[in-house]
């Protein structure tokens, strides 16, 4: 799970397992496997980094040395 922020400033927790792809348009759009699309204040790179950290916490992605 990763913490993100909607454009109206509302923080929410997203199940990172459901992310299909992330786009900059210029806002950041997160499209889920369910087809739902969420617009967030975080940058595309930030969403990707949070997702990678989430996967590392689950031991699914090794830590780069």
JSON list of C-alpha atoms in Angstrom, two decimals, residues 28-60:
[
{"chain": "A", "resi": 28, "resn": "UNK", "atom": "CA", "xyz": [-0.15, 12.46, -12.73]},
{"chain": "A", "resi": 29, "resn": "UNK", "atom": "CA", "xyz": [-2.76, 9.84, -13.67]},
{"chain": "A", "resi": 30, "resn": "UNK", "atom": "CA", "xyz": [-2.66, 6.41, -12.07]},
{"chain": "A", "resi": 31, "resn": "UNK", "atom": "CA", "xyz": [-4.67, 3.81, -13.98]},
{"chain": "A", "resi": 32, "resn": "UNK", "atom": "CA", "xyz": [-5.61, 0.69, -12.06]},
{"chain": "A", "resi": 33, "resn": "UNK", "atom": "CA", "xyz": [-6.18, -2.86, -13.26]},
{"chain": "A", "resi": 34, "resn": "UNK", "atom": "CA", "xyz": [-9.87, -2.27, -12.50]},
{"chain": "A", "resi": 35, "resn": "UNK", "atom": "CA", "xyz": [-9.99, 0.47, -15.14]},
{"chain": "A", "resi": 36, "resn": "UNK", "atom": "CA", "xyz": [-10.38, 3.22, -12.53]},
{"chain": "A", "resi": 37, "resn": "UNK", "atom": "CA", "xyz": [-8.17, 6.26, -13.01]},
{"chain": "A", "resi": 38, "resn": "UNK", "atom": "CA", "xyz": [-6.96, 8.44, -10.14]},
{"chain": "A", "resi": 39, "resn": "UNK", "atom": "CA", "xyz": [-5.32, 11.87, -10.50]},
{"chain": "A", "resi": 40, "resn": "UNK", "atom": "CA", "xyz": [-2.71, 12.63, -7.84]},
{"chain": "A", "resi": 41, "resn": "UNK", "atom": "CA", "xyz": [-0.45, 15.52, -6.84]},
{"chain": "A", "resi": 42, "resn": "UNK", "atom": "CA", "xyz": [2.69, 13.37, -6.67]},
{"chain": "A", "resi": 43, "resn": "UNK", "atom": "CA", "xyz": [4.96, 13.20, -9.69]},
{"chain": "A", "resi": 44, "resn": "UNK", "atom": "CA", "xyz": [5.10, 10.11, -11.87]},
{"chain": "A", "resi": 45, "resn": "UNK", "atom": "CA", "xyz": [8.61, 9.40, -10.57]},
{"chain": "A", "resi": 46, "resn": "UNK", "atom": "CA", "xyz": [7.43, 9.70, -6.97]},
{"chain": "A", "resi": 47, "resn": "UNK", "atom": "CA", "xyz": [4.58, 7.22, -7.54]},
{"chain": "A", "resi": 48, "resn": "UNK", "atom": "CA", "xyz": [7.02, 4.79, -9.15]},
{"chain": "A", "resi": 49, "resn": "UNK", "atom": "CA", "xyz": [9.52, 5.19, -6.29]},
{"chain": "A", "resi": 50, "resn": "UNK", "atom": "CA", "xyz": [6.83, 4.60, -3.66]},
{"chain": "A", "resi": 51, "resn": "UNK", "atom": "CA", "xyz": [5.68, 1.51, -5.54]},
{"chain": "A", "resi": 52, "resn": "UNK", "atom": "CA", "xyz": [9.23, 0.17, -5.72]},
{"chain": "A", "resi": 53, "resn": "UNK", "atom": "CA", "xyz": [9.70, 0.78, -1.98]},
{"chain": "A", "resi": 54, "resn": "UNK", "atom": "CA", "xyz": [6.43, -1.02, -1.29]},
{"chain": "A", "resi": 55, "resn": "UNK", "atom": "CA", "xyz": [7.61, -4.01, -3.33]},
{"chain": "A", "resi": 56, "resn": "UNK", "atom": "CA", "xyz": [10.97, -4.00, -1.53]},
{"chain": "A", "resi": 57, "resn": "UNK", "atom": "CA", "xyz": [9.17, -4.10, 1.81]},
{"chain": "A", "resi": 58, "resn": "UNK", "atom": "CA", "xyz": [7.43, -7.22, 0.56]},
{"chain": "A", "resi": 59, "resn": "UNK", "atom": "CA", "xyz": [10.83, -8.61, -0.54]},
{"chain": "A", "resi": 60, "resn": "UNK", "atom": "CA", "xyz": [9.69, -8.81, -4.15]}
]
